[in-house]
Coordinates of C-alpha atoms and ligand atoms in Angstrom, one line a residue:
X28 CA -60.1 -103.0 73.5
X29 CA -63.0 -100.6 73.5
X30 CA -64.7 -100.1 69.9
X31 CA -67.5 -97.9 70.1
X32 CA -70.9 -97.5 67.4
X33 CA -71.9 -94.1 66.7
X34 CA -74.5 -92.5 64.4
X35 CA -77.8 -91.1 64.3
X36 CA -80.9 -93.2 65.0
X37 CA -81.7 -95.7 62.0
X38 CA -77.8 -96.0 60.6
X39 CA -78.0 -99.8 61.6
X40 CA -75.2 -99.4 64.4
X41 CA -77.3 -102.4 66.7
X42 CA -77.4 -105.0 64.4
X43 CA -73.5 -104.5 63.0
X44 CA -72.8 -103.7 66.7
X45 CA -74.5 -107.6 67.7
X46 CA -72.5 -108.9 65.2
X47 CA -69.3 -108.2 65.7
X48 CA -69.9 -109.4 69.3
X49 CA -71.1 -112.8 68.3
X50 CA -68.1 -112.9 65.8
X51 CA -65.2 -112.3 68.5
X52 CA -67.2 -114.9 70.6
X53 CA -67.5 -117.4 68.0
X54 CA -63.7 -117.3 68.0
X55 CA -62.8 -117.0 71.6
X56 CA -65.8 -117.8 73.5
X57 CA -66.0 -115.6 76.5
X58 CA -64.0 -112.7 75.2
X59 CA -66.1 -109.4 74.1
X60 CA -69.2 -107.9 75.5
X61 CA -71.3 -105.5 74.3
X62 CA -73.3 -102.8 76.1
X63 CA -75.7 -100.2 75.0
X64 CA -76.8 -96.9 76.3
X65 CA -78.7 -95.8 77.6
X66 CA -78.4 -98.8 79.9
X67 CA -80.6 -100.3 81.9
X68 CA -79.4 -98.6 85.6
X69 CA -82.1 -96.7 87.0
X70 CA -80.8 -93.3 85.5
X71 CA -80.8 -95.3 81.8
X72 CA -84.6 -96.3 82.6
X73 CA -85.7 -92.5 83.6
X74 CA -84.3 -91.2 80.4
X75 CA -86.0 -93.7 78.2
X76 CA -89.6 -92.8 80.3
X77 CA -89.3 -89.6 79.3
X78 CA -88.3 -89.7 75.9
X79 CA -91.0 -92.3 74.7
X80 CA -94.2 -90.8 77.1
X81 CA -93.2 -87.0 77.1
X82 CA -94.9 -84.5 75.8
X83 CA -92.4 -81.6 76.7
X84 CA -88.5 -82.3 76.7
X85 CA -86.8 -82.6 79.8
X86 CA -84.7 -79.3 80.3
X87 CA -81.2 -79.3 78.6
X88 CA -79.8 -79.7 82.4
X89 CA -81.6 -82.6 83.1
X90 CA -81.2 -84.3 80.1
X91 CA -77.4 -84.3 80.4
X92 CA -77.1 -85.1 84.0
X93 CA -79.0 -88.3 83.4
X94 CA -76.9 -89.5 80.7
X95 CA -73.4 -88.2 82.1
X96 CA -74.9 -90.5 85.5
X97 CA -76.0 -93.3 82.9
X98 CA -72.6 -93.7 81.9
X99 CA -70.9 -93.2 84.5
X100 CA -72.9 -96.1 85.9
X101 CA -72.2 -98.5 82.8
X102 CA -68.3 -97.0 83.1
X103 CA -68.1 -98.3 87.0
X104 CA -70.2 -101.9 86.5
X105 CA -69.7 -102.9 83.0
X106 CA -66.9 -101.6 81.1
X107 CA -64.0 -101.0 83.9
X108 CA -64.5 -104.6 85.1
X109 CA -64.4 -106.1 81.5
X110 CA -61.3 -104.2 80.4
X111 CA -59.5 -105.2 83.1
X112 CA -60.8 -109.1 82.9
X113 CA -59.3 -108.3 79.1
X114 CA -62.4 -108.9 77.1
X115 CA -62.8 -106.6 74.3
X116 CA -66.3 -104.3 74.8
X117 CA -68.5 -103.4 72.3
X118 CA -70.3 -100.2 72.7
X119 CA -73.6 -99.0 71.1
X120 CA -73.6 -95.5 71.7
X121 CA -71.7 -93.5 74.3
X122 CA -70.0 -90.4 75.0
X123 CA -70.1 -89.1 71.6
X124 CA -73.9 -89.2 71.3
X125 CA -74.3 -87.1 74.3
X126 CA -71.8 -84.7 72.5
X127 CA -74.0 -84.9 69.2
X128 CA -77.2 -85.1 70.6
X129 CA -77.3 -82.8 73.8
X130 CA -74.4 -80.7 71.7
X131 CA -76.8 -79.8 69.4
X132 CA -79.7 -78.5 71.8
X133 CA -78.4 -76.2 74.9
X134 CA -75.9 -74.4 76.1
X135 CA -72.8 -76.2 75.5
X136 CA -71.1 -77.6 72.9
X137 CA -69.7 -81.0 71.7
X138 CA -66.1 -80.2 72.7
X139 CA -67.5 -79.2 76.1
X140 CA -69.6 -82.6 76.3
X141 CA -66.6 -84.3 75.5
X142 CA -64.5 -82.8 77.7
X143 CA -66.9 -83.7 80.8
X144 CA -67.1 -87.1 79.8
X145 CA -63.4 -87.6 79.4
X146 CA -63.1 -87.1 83.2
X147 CA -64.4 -90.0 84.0
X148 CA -64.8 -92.2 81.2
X149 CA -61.9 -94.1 78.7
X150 CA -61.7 -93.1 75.6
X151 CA -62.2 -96.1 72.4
X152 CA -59.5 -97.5 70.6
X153 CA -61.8 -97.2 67.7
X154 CA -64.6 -95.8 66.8
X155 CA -67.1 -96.5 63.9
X156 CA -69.3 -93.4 62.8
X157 CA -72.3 -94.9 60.7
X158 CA -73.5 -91.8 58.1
X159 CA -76.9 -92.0 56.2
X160 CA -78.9 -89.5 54.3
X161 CA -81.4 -88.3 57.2
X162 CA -84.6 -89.2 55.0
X163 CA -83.8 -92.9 54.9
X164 CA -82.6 -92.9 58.1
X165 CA -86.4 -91.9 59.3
X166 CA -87.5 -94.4 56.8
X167 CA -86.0 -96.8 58.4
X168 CA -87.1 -95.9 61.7
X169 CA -90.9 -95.9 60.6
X170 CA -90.4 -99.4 59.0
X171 CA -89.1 -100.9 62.2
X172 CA -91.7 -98.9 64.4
X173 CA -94.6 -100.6 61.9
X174 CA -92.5 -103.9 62.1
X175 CA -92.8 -104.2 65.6
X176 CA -95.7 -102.3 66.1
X177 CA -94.1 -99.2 68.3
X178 CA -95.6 -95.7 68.2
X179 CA -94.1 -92.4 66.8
X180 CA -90.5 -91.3 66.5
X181 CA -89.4 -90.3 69.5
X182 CA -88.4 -86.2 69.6
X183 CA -85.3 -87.1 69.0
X184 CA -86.1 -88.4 65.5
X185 CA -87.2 -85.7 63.9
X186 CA -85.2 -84.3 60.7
X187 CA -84.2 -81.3 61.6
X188 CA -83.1 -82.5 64.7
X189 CA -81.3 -85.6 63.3
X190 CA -79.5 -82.9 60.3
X191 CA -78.1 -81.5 63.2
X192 CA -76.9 -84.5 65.0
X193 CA -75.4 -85.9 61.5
X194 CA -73.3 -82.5 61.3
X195 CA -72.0 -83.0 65.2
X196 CA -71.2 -86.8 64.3
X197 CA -69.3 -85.7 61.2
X198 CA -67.1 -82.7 63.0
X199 CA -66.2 -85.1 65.5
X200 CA -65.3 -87.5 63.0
X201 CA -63.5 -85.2 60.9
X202 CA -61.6 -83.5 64.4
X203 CA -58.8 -86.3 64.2
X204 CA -59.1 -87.0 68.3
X205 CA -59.7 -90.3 67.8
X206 CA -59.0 -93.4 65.4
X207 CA -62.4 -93.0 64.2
X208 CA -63.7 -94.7 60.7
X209 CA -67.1 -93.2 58.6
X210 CA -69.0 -96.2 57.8
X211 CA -71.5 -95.7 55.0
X212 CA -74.4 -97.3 56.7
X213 CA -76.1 -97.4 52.9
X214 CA -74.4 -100.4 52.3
X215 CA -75.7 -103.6 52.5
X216 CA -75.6 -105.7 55.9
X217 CA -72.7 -108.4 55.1
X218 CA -71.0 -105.9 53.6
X219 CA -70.6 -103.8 55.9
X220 CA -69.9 -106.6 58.7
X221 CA -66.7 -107.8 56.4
X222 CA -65.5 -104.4 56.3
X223 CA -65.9 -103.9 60.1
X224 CA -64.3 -106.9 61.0
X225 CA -61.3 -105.9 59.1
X226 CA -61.2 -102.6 61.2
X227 CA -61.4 -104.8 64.1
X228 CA -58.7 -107.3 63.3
X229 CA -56.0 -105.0 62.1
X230 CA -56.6 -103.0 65.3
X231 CA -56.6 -105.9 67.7
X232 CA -53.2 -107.1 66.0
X233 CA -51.5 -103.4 66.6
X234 CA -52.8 -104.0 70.5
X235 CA -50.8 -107.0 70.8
X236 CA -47.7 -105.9 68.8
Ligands
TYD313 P1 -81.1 -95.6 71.0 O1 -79.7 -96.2 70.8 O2 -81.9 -95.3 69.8 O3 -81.9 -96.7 71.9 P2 -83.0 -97.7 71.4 O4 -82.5 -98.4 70.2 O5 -83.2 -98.6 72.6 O6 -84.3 -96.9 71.2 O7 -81.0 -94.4 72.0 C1 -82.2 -93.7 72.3 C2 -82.1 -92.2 72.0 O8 -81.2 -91.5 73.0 C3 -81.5 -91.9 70.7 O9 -82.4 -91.0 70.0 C4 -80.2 -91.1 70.9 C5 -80.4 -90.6 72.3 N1 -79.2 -90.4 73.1 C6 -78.8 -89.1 73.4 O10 -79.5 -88.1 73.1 N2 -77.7 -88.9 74.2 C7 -76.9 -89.9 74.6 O11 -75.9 -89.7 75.3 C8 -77.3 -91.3 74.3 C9 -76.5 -92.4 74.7 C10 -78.5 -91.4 73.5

């Protein structure tokens, strides 16, 4: 079972993301995993260098190549292996940021990003788009950059950018590929974890049927 949190930065897909891991464990200890990207391989750590310190972007090209070998990375030693031990993975953030994100700044489109990433890596059984206006998103953002006394946004976090981002999110939502489920990250935190649960259960109970 691979369920999958998408959404621009700030929509609270982390916490609800941490949550719902420690909920399926609570129940059957041992059983889910989550993983976020970027990851933590050596590709994951280049791309987060060069987002916090840089000045200038990193060119379109090598922007994608590091997160296509990210993932392909966190598909080879984290969520093949976990599948097939039959744990249920939790993903924050994966091929569908790539699509939104990088989709939204070069020379190919979300469909194309997909389509690359679909070669190597499986698709979700779910996935949960979090939406939020883009101005409380960043508000967010700043709070938790004061809160734990962080810099700037990142250039990624800027609103035009993040409009855009939004728009890719919602088109892929909207495309009817996937089982996919717009979660209106306004809502508050308990709330929103009841109602993802329920997503979770009722598909959990068509995979064993
Ligand atoms: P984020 O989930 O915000 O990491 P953290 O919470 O540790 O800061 O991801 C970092 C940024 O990377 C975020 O702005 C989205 C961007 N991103 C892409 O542009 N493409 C991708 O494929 C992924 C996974 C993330």
């Amino acid at each position: 079972m691979l369920v999958c949190f998408e959404g621009i930065d700030g929509t609270g897909k982390s916490t609800q993301a941490t949550l719902l891991e420690q909920r399926i464990n609570e129940k059957a200890p041992g059983t889910a995993i989550r993983v976020a990207e970027p990851t933590n391989s050596p590709h994951g750590t280049k791309i987060r260098e060069a987002m916090m310190g840089a000045k200038e972007r990193l060119s379109f090209d090598e922007e994608l190549d590091l997160f296509v070998q990210d993932r392909k990375y966190n598909v080879e030693h984290n969520i093949e292996p976990a599948l097939a031990a039959g744990k249920a993975v939790i993903l924050d953030r994966y091929y569908f940021s790539t699509a939104a994100y990088q989709g939204t700044s070069g020379r190919l489109s979300w469909q194309e990003i997909i389509d690359i990433n679909e070669r190597f890596a499986p698709r979700p059984n779910v996935l949960l788009v979090f939406f939020l206006p883009v101005d409380e998103a960043l508000q967010r953002i700043d709070k938790d950059a004061k809160d734990a006394k962080r810099g700037s946004r990142s250039y990624m976090e800027r609103k035009d950018t993040l409009e855009k981002v939004q728009a890719a999110f919602r088109d892929i939502h909207d495309s009817g590929r996937y089982d996919s489920h717009a979660i209106d990250a306004a809502r508050p935190v308990g709330e929103l974890q009841g109602l993802i649960w329920s997503i979770y259960q009722d598909h959990a109970r068509k995979q064993r049927s």
